Amino acid sequence: MQSVKEIGLSSRSATNLSPFVIVVALFFMTCAAFVIGAFPLTLSIVTIFLFAGVHNFVEFRYFLARMPLRWGNSRTYYSIGIGGVFTLTIIYLSIYFASNNFLYGATNYMIFVGVWNTLFLLWLASLLWLRGRQKPRSDYSFAFPVALFVASFAWFLPQYFALSLVYLHPFVALYFFERQLRRTRPEYVKTFHVCLATLPVFLVILWLILGNSPNIATGDFLSWRITQHAGGEILPFVSNKLLVATHVFLETIHYTIWILLMPLIDKKAVPFRLKNIPLFVHKQGFPRIITAVLLLGIVAIVALWFGFAIDYATTRDVYFALAISHVLAEMPFLIKML
Amino acid sequence: MKKFILMTLLMLFVFAPSAFADIALPKPTPTPVSKQTAKKKGVESRMTVRVGEEGSDTTLYLPRSTYKQLRAEFDEADESDMAAIQTNSTNTIIGGSLMSLALIFGGVWFVRSGKFGGKTAAGLLIFALFGAGATVVFANMAPPSSRKISSDMFSSEVQRFGYASGKIRIVVDNSQEAGNVTLVVSKDKPVEPKVSATPNQ
């Protein structure tokens, strides 16, 4: 005989709004937008210092829990996915760290970047196509013409393509969160959609307030690097204070989702609950390797904090170069959730 | 499979020439300029010259973005930054080829999906062919005639409009710390007077 509580849980639907959650979310976004809008440069430094490494660790822990022990029918998918992550990361780092080499004139550099962008898009299209083959009555082969079309713009307007990736990446966390909500907390999906709908409102308010604000002074290397990362030189007609504030606001949402919200809605994502990791608990798993990798992750977080404290600008540059691997690693799991 | 590859190559050769539309026309013999001016990269921009209110000062308004670009040049900005912003012909050719391939594969997927009727497919194909042809036509079209900044603006026929606008180059003159802002206008070839066809009696 089922208890009332069990019946209530089994019949939960995505139709009820939670006013408390909406109020808390709006309060948080309002505070974030206000503080970031007032001190964009400072908040950029603080948020990356505090949360960049931690969010990477939590993301990795989340993907670890979702990686099956036996790939089975998804063998090709995961091979291309993980292989692509490693290959593209190596190529990216080669371009990045060797850009002062005599081989890399300005023109050659743009060609290498264009090739990387094209490979990245074709890799995504391949994963989509493979995912479509796993699902009955699905055909995702349209991904290839779409990828080629987008790649053409990556060649026509390389700077704008790179900048679009910078601004689109924070939204990936929103997609992951939504898909996870549907699996573990479907009663909050509608509430999340309402909160999501307010995000453009906050962005518009930021733009209206900061649209005519004077540029941030970029006399030192760090300020220049932060504004350049946000697209200050690609969009010189836009206030770089607005660009930095927008970027930091979106990144703050991204960090909040990964560090705070994802472990709340998915127990498997709680970092130190190793029993939820199939690769760890299965008798044919790799418990020592998993433990070592997670400990290495913690060491990396601490090392990053030390690096930031000693030389923030250089550590920031190195971090964002290496962070491309986490951006790439999100893609196979994101597409697998389709 | 062989037919597919052959058709793909054929379509590529059909659309690829449009990429050459980006190649500039042969430049005329350059007019002599001072060596100092020739070395400057400058910043391309647009300029409007208009008649102000009576008694007002003649003023050159410089947009903030243009000023920042000039300042960057003055501070010997890294040349790779400028090259990174400008797309070169290699980028255009590869981008054009990728777009052509996207259209080809998109068309193949469209036909194989079978979700749309033959008439729709035929209509899209005709549209795509017209679009491809249009790129060749428009790519070589001369810029629209406008009130260009040249010696013509000083003729009475032009002054009645009260303004002129067109492409200019803004250069930081490093040989002068201070002095007049100089606007050097291009000189057009003089128009030969029409000869009357009335025969002498």
Coordinates of C-alpha atoms in Angstrom, one line a residue:
Chain A
M1 CA 0.0 0.0 0.0
Q2 CA 1.5 3.3 -1.1
S3 CA 1.9 6.1 1.4
V4 CA 0.4 9.5 0.8
K5 CA 3.9 10.9 0.5
E6 CA 4.9 8.4 -2.2
I7 CA 1.8 9.1 -4.2
G8 CA 2.5 12.9 -3.9
L9 CA 6.0 12.4 -5.2
S10 CA 5.0 10.1 -8.0
S11 CA 2.4 12.5 -9.3
R12 CA 4.6 15.6 -9.2
S13 CA 4.4 17.5 -12.4
A14 CA 6.0 20.5 -14.1
T15 CA 3.0 22.7 -13.8
N16 CA 3.4 24.2 -10.3
L17 CA 5.3 27.4 -9.7
S18 CA 7.4 27.9 -6.6
P19 CA 7.1 31.6 -5.6
F20 CA 9.8 31.2 -3.0
V21 CA 12.4 30.0 -5.5
I22 CA 11.4 32.7 -8.0
V23 CA 11.8 35.4 -5.4
V24 CA 15.2 34.1 -4.3
A25 CA 16.4 33.8 -7.9
L26 CA 15.2 37.3 -8.7
F27 CA 16.8 38.7 -5.5
F28 CA 20.1 37.0 -6.4
M29 CA 20.1 38.2 -10.0
T30 CA 19.2 41.7 -9.0
C31 CA 22.1 41.8 -6.4
A32 CA 24.5 40.3 -9.0
A33 CA 23.5 42.7 -11.7
F34 CA 23.7 45.7 -9.4
V35 CA 27.1 44.9 -7.9
I36 CA 28.6 43.7 -11.3
G37 CA 27.2 46.8 -13.1
A38 CA 28.8 49.0 -10.5
F39 CA 32.2 47.3 -10.3
P40 CA 32.6 45.1 -13.4
L41 CA 36.4 44.9 -13.4
T42 CA 36.6 44.2 -9.7
L43 CA 33.9 41.5 -9.9
S44 CA 35.6 40.0 -13.0
I45 CA 38.8 39.5 -11.0
V46 CA 37.0 38.3 -7.8
T47 CA 34.6 35.8 -9.5
I48 CA 37.3 34.2 -11.6
F49 CA 39.7 34.0 -8.6
L50 CA 37.1 32.4 -6.3
F51 CA 35.0 30.2 -8.6
A52 CA 36.8 29.4 -11.9
G53 CA 38.7 26.4 -10.6
V54 CA 35.9 25.2 -8.4
H55 CA 33.3 25.2 -11.1
N56 CA 35.6 23.3 -13.4
F57 CA 36.0 20.7 -10.7
V58 CA 32.3 20.4 -10.1
E59 CA 31.7 20.1 -13.9
F60 CA 34.2 17.4 -14.2
R61 CA 32.7 15.6 -11.2
Y62 CA 29.3 15.8 -12.9
F63 CA 30.5 14.4 -16.2
L64 CA 32.3 11.6 -14.3
A65 CA 29.1 10.5 -12.8
R66 CA 27.4 10.5 -16.2
M67 CA 30.2 8.4 -17.9
P68 CA 29.1 4.8 -18.1
L69 CA 31.5 2.0 -17.3
R70 CA 30.7 0.2 -20.5
W71 CA 30.2 2.3 -23.6
G72 CA 28.4 -0.4 -25.5
N73 CA 26.5 1.0 -28.4
S74 CA 27.8 4.5 -27.6
R75 CA 31.4 3.3 -28.2
T76 CA 31.8 5.3 -31.4
Y77 CA 30.1 8.3 -29.9
Y78 CA 32.3 8.5 -26.8
S79 CA 35.4 7.7 -28.8
I80 CA 34.8 10.6 -31.1
G81 CA 33.7 12.8 -28.2
I82 CA 36.6 12.2 -25.9
G83 CA 39.1 11.9 -28.8
G84 CA 37.8 15.2 -30.2
V85 CA 38.2 16.9 -26.8
F86 CA 41.9 15.8 -26.6
T87 CA 42.7 16.5 -30.2
L88 CA 41.1 19.9 -30.4
T89 CA 42.6 20.9 -27.0
I90 CA 46.1 20.0 -28.2
I91 CA 45.6 21.9 -31.4
Y92 CA 44.2 24.9 -29.6
L93 CA 47.0 25.0 -27.1
S94 CA 49.6 24.7 -29.9
I95 CA 48.1 27.7 -31.7
Y96 CA 47.9 29.6 -28.4
F97 CA 51.3 29.0 -26.9
A98 CA 53.2 29.0 -30.2
S99 CA 51.7 32.1 -31.6
N100 CA 54.9 34.0 -31.2
N101 CA 56.8 31.5 -33.4
F102 CA 58.1 32.6 -36.7
L103 CA 55.7 30.3 -38.5
Y104 CA 52.7 32.2 -37.1
G105 CA 52.5 35.4 -39.0
A106 CA 49.3 37.3 -38.6
T107 CA 47.8 35.7 -41.7
N108 CA 48.9 32.2 -40.8
Y109 CA 47.5 32.6 -37.3
M110 CA 44.1 33.5 -38.7
I111 CA 44.2 30.5 -41.0
F112 CA 45.0 28.2 -38.1
V113 CA 42.3 29.6 -36.0
G114 CA 39.8 29.2 -38.9
V115 CA 40.8 25.6 -39.4
W116 CA 40.3 25.0 -35.6
N117 CA 36.9 26.6 -35.7
T118 CA 35.9 24.4 -38.7
L119 CA 37.2 21.2 -37.1
F120 CA 35.3 22.1 -33.9
L121 CA 32.0 22.7 -35.7
L122 CA 32.4 19.5 -37.8
W123 CA 33.2 17.6 -34.6
L124 CA 29.9 18.9 -33.1
A125 CA 28.0 17.9 -36.2
S126 CA 29.5 14.4 -36.1
L127 CA 28.4 14.0 -32.5
L128 CA 24.9 15.2 -33.3
W129 CA 24.7 12.8 -36.3
L130 CA 25.9 9.9 -34.1
R131 CA 23.4 10.8 -31.4
G132 CA 20.6 10.9 -34.0
R133 CA 21.5 7.4 -35.1
Q134 CA 21.1 6.2 -31.5
K135 CA 17.6 7.5 -31.3
P136 CA 14.8 5.9 -33.2
R137 CA 13.1 7.9 -35.9
S138 CA 15.7 10.7 -35.5
D139 CA 17.9 12.1 -38.3
Y140 CA 20.4 14.7 -37.3
S141 CA 22.4 14.7 -40.5
F142 CA 21.2 18.2 -41.1
A143 CA 23.9 19.1 -38.5
F144 CA 26.6 18.9 -41.3
P145 CA 25.2 21.6 -43.6
V146 CA 24.4 23.7 -40.6
A147 CA 28.0 23.3 -39.3
L148 CA 29.4 24.1 -42.7
F149 CA 27.2 27.2 -42.9
V150 CA 28.3 28.4 -39.5
A151 CA 31.9 27.6 -40.3
S152 CA 31.8 29.8 -43.4
F153 CA 31.0 32.7 -41.0
A154 CA 33.8 31.7 -38.8
W155 CA 36.1 32.4 -41.8
F156 CA 34.3 35.6 -42.9
L157 CA 34.2 37.1 -39.4
P158 CA 36.6 35.2 -37.2
Q159 CA 36.8 37.7 -34.5
Y160 CA 33.0 37.9 -34.1
F161 CA 32.8 34.1 -34.2
A162 CA 35.3 33.8 -31.3
L163 CA 33.4 36.5 -29.4
S164 CA 30.1 34.7 -29.9
L165 CA 31.6 31.6 -28.3
V166 CA 32.7 33.6 -25.3
Y167 CA 29.1 34.9 -24.8
L168 CA 27.3 31.7 -25.7
H169 CA 29.3 29.4 -23.4
P170 CA 27.6 30.6 -20.1
F171 CA 24.2 29.5 -21.6
V172 CA 25.4 25.9 -21.8
A173 CA 25.1 25.6 -18.1
L174 CA 21.4 26.7 -18.3
Y175 CA 20.7 23.9 -20.8
F176 CA 22.4 21.3 -18.7
F177 CA 20.5 22.5 -15.6
E178 CA 17.2 22.4 -17.5
R179 CA 17.8 18.8 -18.7
Q180 CA 18.8 17.7 -15.2
L181 CA 15.7 19.3 -13.7
R182 CA 13.5 17.3 -16.0
R183 CA 15.2 14.1 -14.9
T184 CA 15.4 14.7 -11.1
R185 CA 13.2 17.6 -10.2
P186 CA 10.5 18.0 -12.9
E187 CA 8.3 20.0 -10.5
Y188 CA 10.7 22.9 -10.7
V189 CA 10.9 23.0 -14.5
K190 CA 8.3 25.7 -14.9
T191 CA 9.7 27.7 -12.1
F192 CA 13.1 27.6 -13.8
H193 CA 11.6 28.7 -17.1
V194 CA 10.0 31.7 -15.4
C195 CA 13.4 32.6 -13.8
L196 CA 15.1 32.1 -17.2
A197 CA 12.6 34.5 -18.9
T198 CA 13.8 37.3 -16.5
L199 CA 17.4 36.9 -17.7
P200 CA 16.9 39.0 -20.9
V201 CA 15.3 41.7 -18.7
F202 CA 18.3 41.9 -16.5
L203 CA 20.6 42.1 -19.6
V204 CA 18.5 44.8 -21.2
I205 CA 18.5 46.8 -17.9
L206 CA 22.3 46.5 -17.8
W207 CA 22.6 47.7 -21.4
L208 CA 20.3 50.6 -20.8
I209 CA 22.2 51.7 -17.7
L210 CA 25.7 51.1 -19.0
G211 CA 25.2 51.7 -22.7
N212 CA 26.5 55.2 -22.6
S213 CA 29.0 54.8 -19.8
P214 CA 32.6 55.8 -20.3
N215 CA 35.1 53.1 -21.1
I216 CA 37.1 51.4 -18.4
A217 CA 40.6 52.7 -18.4
T218 CA 42.9 50.0 -19.8
G219 CA 46.3 51.4 -18.8
D220 CA 47.5 48.2 -17.3
F221 CA 47.8 44.8 -18.9
L222 CA 45.1 43.1 -16.7
S223 CA 42.4 45.6 -17.4
W224 CA 43.2 45.5 -21.1
R225 CA 43.1 41.7 -21.1
I226 CA 39.7 41.6 -19.3
T227 CA 38.2 44.2 -21.6
Q228 CA 39.7 42.5 -24.7
H229 CA 38.3 39.1 -23.6
A230 CA 34.9 40.7 -23.4
G231 CA 35.2 42.0 -26.9
G232 CA 36.3 45.6 -26.2
E233 CA 38.5 45.8 -29.3
I234 CA 36.2 43.8 -31.6
L235 CA 33.3 46.1 -30.7
P236 CA 34.9 49.5 -30.2
F237 CA 31.6 51.3 -30.6
V238 CA 30.2 49.6 -27.5
S239 CA 31.2 50.7 -24.0
N240 CA 33.8 48.2 -22.7
K241 CA 32.3 48.6 -19.2
L242 CA 29.0 47.3 -20.6
L243 CA 30.8 44.4 -22.3
V244 CA 32.7 43.4 -19.2
A245 CA 29.6 43.7 -17.0
T246 CA 27.5 41.6 -19.4
H247 CA 30.2 38.9 -19.6
V248 CA 30.8 38.8 -15.8
F249 CA 27.0 38.6 -15.1
L250 CA 26.6 35.7 -17.5
E251 CA 29.6 33.9 -16.0
T252 CA 28.3 34.5 -12.5
I253 CA 25.0 32.7 -13.5
H254 CA 27.1 30.0 -15.1
Y255 CA 29.2 29.5 -11.9
T256 CA 26.1 29.6 -9.6
I257 CA 24.4 26.8 -11.6
W258 CA 27.4 24.5 -11.6
I259 CA 28.7 25.1 -8.0
L260 CA 25.4 25.6 -6.1
L261 CA 22.4 24.5 -8.0
M262 CA 23.5 21.4 -9.8
P263 CA 24.5 19.5 -6.7
L264 CA 21.2 20.6 -5.1
I265 CA 19.1 19.0 -7.7
D266 CA 21.2 16.0 -8.5
K267 CA 22.8 14.0 -5.7
K268 CA 25.1 12.3 -8.1
A269 CA 26.7 15.7 -8.8
V270 CA 27.6 16.2 -5.1
P271 CA 31.4 16.3 -5.4
F272 CA 32.4 14.0 -2.5
R273 CA 29.7 11.4 -2.9
L274 CA 31.9 8.9 -4.8
K275 CA 29.4 6.1 -4.4
N276 CA 27.4 7.8 -7.2
I277 CA 30.2 7.4 -9.7
P278 CA 29.7 4.2 -11.8
L279 CA 33.4 4.2 -12.7
F280 CA 34.2 4.2 -8.9
V281 CA 31.7 1.8 -7.4
H282 CA 31.5 -0.9 -10.0
K283 CA 33.5 -4.0 -9.3
Q284 CA 35.2 -3.6 -12.7
G285 CA 35.7 0.1 -12.1
F286 CA 38.8 2.2 -11.4
P287 CA 38.4 3.5 -7.8
R288 CA 42.0 4.4 -7.4
I289 CA 42.3 6.2 -10.6
I290 CA 39.1 8.1 -9.9
T291 CA 40.2 9.0 -6.4
A292 CA 43.6 10.2 -7.8
V293 CA 42.0 12.2 -10.5
L294 CA 39.7 14.0 -8.0
L295 CA 42.5 14.7 -5.6
L296 CA 44.5 16.1 -8.6
G297 CA 41.5 18.3 -9.3
I298 CA 41.6 19.7 -5.8
V299 CA 45.3 20.3 -6.0
A300 CA 44.7 22.1 -9.3
I301 CA 42.1 24.4 -7.6
V302 CA 44.6 25.3 -4.8
A303 CA 47.4 25.8 -7.3
L304 CA 45.2 28.1 -9.3
W305 CA 44.4 30.2 -6.2
F306 CA 48.1 30.4 -5.5
G307 CA 48.8 31.4 -9.1
F308 CA 46.1 34.1 -9.0
A309 CA 47.6 35.4 -5.8
I310 CA 51.1 35.6 -7.2
D311 CA 50.5 36.8 -10.7
Y312 CA 46.8 37.1 -11.5
A313 CA 47.2 38.3 -15.1
T314 CA 49.5 35.5 -16.3
T315 CA 47.5 32.8 -14.4
R316 CA 44.3 34.1 -15.9
D317 CA 45.7 33.9 -19.4
V318 CA 47.0 30.3 -18.8
Y319 CA 43.8 29.3 -17.1
F320 CA 41.6 30.5 -20.0
A321 CA 43.8 28.7 -22.5
L322 CA 43.6 25.4 -20.6
A323 CA 39.9 26.0 -19.9
I324 CA 39.1 25.3 -23.6
S325 CA 39.2 21.6 -22.6
H326 CA 36.3 22.0 -20.3
V327 CA 34.3 23.9 -22.9
L328 CA 34.9 21.1 -25.3
A329 CA 34.2 18.4 -22.7
E330 CA 30.8 19.8 -22.1
M331 CA 29.7 19.2 -25.7
P332 CA 29.6 15.3 -25.9
F333 CA 27.5 15.2 -22.6
L334 CA 25.3 18.1 -23.7
I335 CA 24.5 16.3 -27.0
K336 CA 24.0 13.0 -25.2
M337 CA 21.3 14.6 -23.2
L338 CA 19.2 15.4 -26.4
Chain B
M1 CA 28.3 7.4 -54.4
K2 CA 30.5 8.3 -57.4
K3 CA 27.6 10.3 -58.9
F4 CA 27.3 12.1 -55.5
I5 CA 30.9 13.0 -55.4
L6 CA 30.8 14.1 -59.1
M7 CA 27.8 16.3 -58.5
T8 CA 29.4 17.8 -55.4
L9 CA 32.5 18.8 -57.3
L10 CA 30.4 20.1 -60.1
M11 CA 28.4 22.3 -57.8
L12 CA 31.5 23.5 -56.1
F13 CA 33.1 24.6 -59.4
V14 CA 29.8 26.4 -60.3
F15 CA 29.7 28.4 -57.1
A16 CA 33.4 28.8 -56.4
P17 CA 33.9 31.6 -59.0
S18 CA 31.7 33.9 -56.9
A19 CA 34.6 33.8 -54.3
F20 CA 36.7 35.7 -56.8
A21 CA 34.3 38.5 -56.8
D22 CA 36.1 39.7 -53.7
I23 CA 39.3 40.3 -55.8
A24 CA 39.7 44.1 -56.3
L25 CA 39.8 45.6 -59.7
P26 CA 43.2 46.5 -61.0
K27 CA 44.4 49.7 -59.4
P28 CA 45.1 52.7 -61.5
T29 CA 48.6 54.3 -61.6
P30 CA 49.0 55.7 -58.1
T31 CA 49.4 59.4 -57.8
P32 CA 52.6 60.6 -56.3
V33 CA 52.4 61.1 -52.6
S34 CA 55.0 62.1 -50.0
K35 CA 57.0 59.2 -48.7
Q36 CA 55.9 60.0 -45.2
T37 CA 52.2 59.9 -46.1
A38 CA 52.7 56.6 -48.0
K39 CA 54.2 54.9 -45.0
K40 CA 51.3 55.7 -42.7
K41 CA 48.6 53.0 -42.4
G42 CA 45.9 55.4 -41.3
V43 CA 42.3 54.5 -40.5
E44 CA 39.6 54.2 -43.0
S45 CA 36.4 56.0 -42.2
R46 CA 33.7 58.1 -43.7
M47 CA 33.3 61.8 -43.7
T48 CA 30.5 64.2 -44.3
V49 CA 31.2 67.8 -45.1
R50 CA 28.2 70.0 -44.6
V51 CA 27.5 73.7 -44.3
G52 CA 27.1 74.8 -40.7
E53 CA 25.2 77.8 -39.3
E54 CA 26.2 81.2 -40.3
G55 CA 29.0 82.5 -38.1
S56 CA 29.8 79.0 -36.6
D57 CA 33.3 77.7 -36.4
T58 CA 34.5 75.1 -38.9
T59 CA 34.8 72.0 -36.8
L60 CA 36.1 68.5 -37.5
Y61 CA 34.2 66.0 -35.4
L62 CA 36.1 62.9 -34.7
P63 CA 34.0 59.8 -33.5
R64 CA 35.4 58.2 -30.3
S65 CA 36.0 54.9 -32.1
T66 CA 38.0 56.6 -34.8
Y67 CA 40.0 58.5 -32.2
K68 CA 40.7 55.3 -30.3
Q69 CA 41.9 53.6 -33.5
L70 CA 44.1 56.5 -34.3
R71 CA 45.5 56.5 -30.7
A72 CA 46.2 52.8 -31.0
E73 CA 48.2 53.5 -34.2
F74 CA 50.0 56.4 -32.6
D75 CA 50.9 54.0 -29.7
E76 CA 52.3 51.6 -32.3
A77 CA 49.5 49.1 -31.9
D78 CA 50.4 45.5 -32.7
E79 CA 50.0 45.0 -36.5
S80 CA 48.6 41.5 -35.8
D81 CA 45.6 43.1 -34.2
M82 CA 44.7 45.0 -37.3
A83 CA 45.3 41.9 -39.5
A84 CA 43.2 39.8 -37.1
I85 CA 40.3 42.2 -37.6
Q86 CA 40.5 42.3 -41.4
T87 CA 39.5 39.3 -43.3
N88 CA 41.9 38.5 -46.2
S89 CA 41.1 36.8 -49.5
T90 CA 42.0 33.4 -48.2
N91 CA 39.3 33.7 -45.5
T92 CA 36.8 34.8 -48.1
I93 CA 37.6 31.9 -50.5
I94 CA 37.4 29.3 -47.8
G95 CA 34.4 30.8 -46.3
G96 CA 32.7 31.0 -49.7
S97 CA 33.5 27.3 -50.4
L98 CA 32.2 26.2 -47.0
M99 CA 29.0 28.1 -47.6
S100 CA 28.7 26.5 -51.1
L101 CA 29.2 23.0 -49.5
A102 CA 26.6 23.9 -46.8
L103 CA 24.1 24.6 -49.5
I104 CA 25.0 21.5 -51.4
F105 CA 24.7 19.2 -48.4
G106 CA 21.7 21.0 -47.1
G107 CA 20.0 20.4 -50.5
V108 CA 20.9 16.7 -50.4
W109 CA 19.6 16.3 -46.9
F110 CA 16.5 18.2 -47.9
V111 CA 15.8 15.9 -50.8
R112 CA 16.6 12.7 -48.9
S113 CA 14.5 13.7 -45.9
G114 CA 11.5 13.4 -48.2
K115 CA 9.5 15.6 -45.9
F116 CA 8.9 18.3 -48.6
G117 CA 7.3 18.0 -52.0
G118 CA 9.2 18.1 -55.3
K119 CA 7.8 21.5 -56.2
T120 CA 9.2 23.0 -53.0
A121 CA 12.5 21.5 -53.7
A122 CA 12.5 22.7 -57.3
G123 CA 11.6 26.2 -56.1
L124 CA 14.4 26.3 -53.6
L125 CA 16.9 25.1 -56.2
I126 CA 15.9 27.8 -58.6
F127 CA 16.1 30.4 -55.8
A128 CA 19.5 29.1 -54.9
L129 CA 20.7 29.3 -58.5
F130 CA 19.5 32.9 -58.8
G131 CA 21.1 33.8 -55.5
A132 CA 24.4 32.3 -56.6
G133 CA 24.2 34.2 -59.9
A134 CA 23.3 37.4 -58.1
T135 CA 26.5 37.3 -56.0
V136 CA 28.5 37.4 -59.2
V137 CA 26.5 40.4 -60.5
F138 CA 26.5 42.4 -57.3
A139 CA 30.1 41.6 -56.3
N140 CA 31.4 43.6 -59.2
M141 CA 28.9 46.4 -59.1
A142 CA 30.4 49.8 -58.6
P143 CA 29.6 51.6 -55.4
P144 CA 26.5 53.8 -55.7
S145 CA 27.2 57.3 -56.9
S146 CA 27.2 59.7 -54.1
R147 CA 28.3 63.2 -53.3
K148 CA 31.9 62.2 -53.1
I149 CA 34.5 64.4 -51.5
S150 CA 36.5 65.7 -54.5
S151 CA 37.3 69.0 -56.2
D152 CA 33.8 68.9 -57.7
M153 CA 32.4 70.0 -54.3
F154 CA 33.7 73.5 -55.0
S155 CA 31.7 73.9 -58.2
S156 CA 28.5 75.9 -58.0
E157 CA 26.5 72.9 -59.3
V158 CA 27.4 70.9 -56.1
Q159 CA 27.3 73.7 -53.5
R160 CA 23.6 74.2 -53.8
F161 CA 23.1 70.8 -52.0
G162 CA 24.9 72.0 -49.0
Y163 CA 26.7 68.8 -48.2
A164 CA 29.0 66.1 -49.6
S165 CA 30.0 62.7 -48.1
G166 CA 32.2 59.8 -49.0
K167 CA 35.2 57.7 -48.1
I168 CA 38.2 59.3 -46.5
R169 CA 41.3 58.3 -44.7
I170 CA 42.3 59.8 -41.4
V171 CA 46.0 59.9 -40.8
V172 CA 47.9 61.0 -37.8
D173 CA 50.6 63.4 -39.1
N174 CA 53.6 62.6 -36.9
S175 CA 55.7 65.3 -38.5
Q176 CA 53.5 68.0 -36.9
E177 CA 52.9 68.2 -33.1
A178 CA 50.4 71.0 -33.8
G179 CA 49.0 72.8 -36.7
N180 CA 46.1 72.9 -39.1
V181 CA 43.9 69.9 -39.7
T182 CA 44.2 69.5 -43.4
L183 CA 41.6 67.9 -45.7
V184 CA 43.2 66.9 -49.0
V185 CA 40.4 66.2 -51.6
S186 CA 41.0 64.0 -54.6
K187 CA 41.0 65.7 -57.9
D188 CA 38.8 64.3 -60.6
K189 CA 39.7 64.3 -64.3
P190 CA 38.2 67.4 -66.0
V191 CA 35.1 66.8 -68.1
E192 CA 35.7 67.6 -71.7
P193 CA 33.2 70.2 -73.0
K194 CA 30.7 68.8 -75.5
V195 CA 31.3 69.8 -79.1
S196 CA 28.2 71.1 -80.9
A197 CA 27.1 68.9 -83.8
T198 CA 25.8 71.9 -85.9
P199 CA 27.8 72.1 -89.1
N200 CA 29.4 75.4 -90.1
Q201 CA 27.6 77.0 -93.0

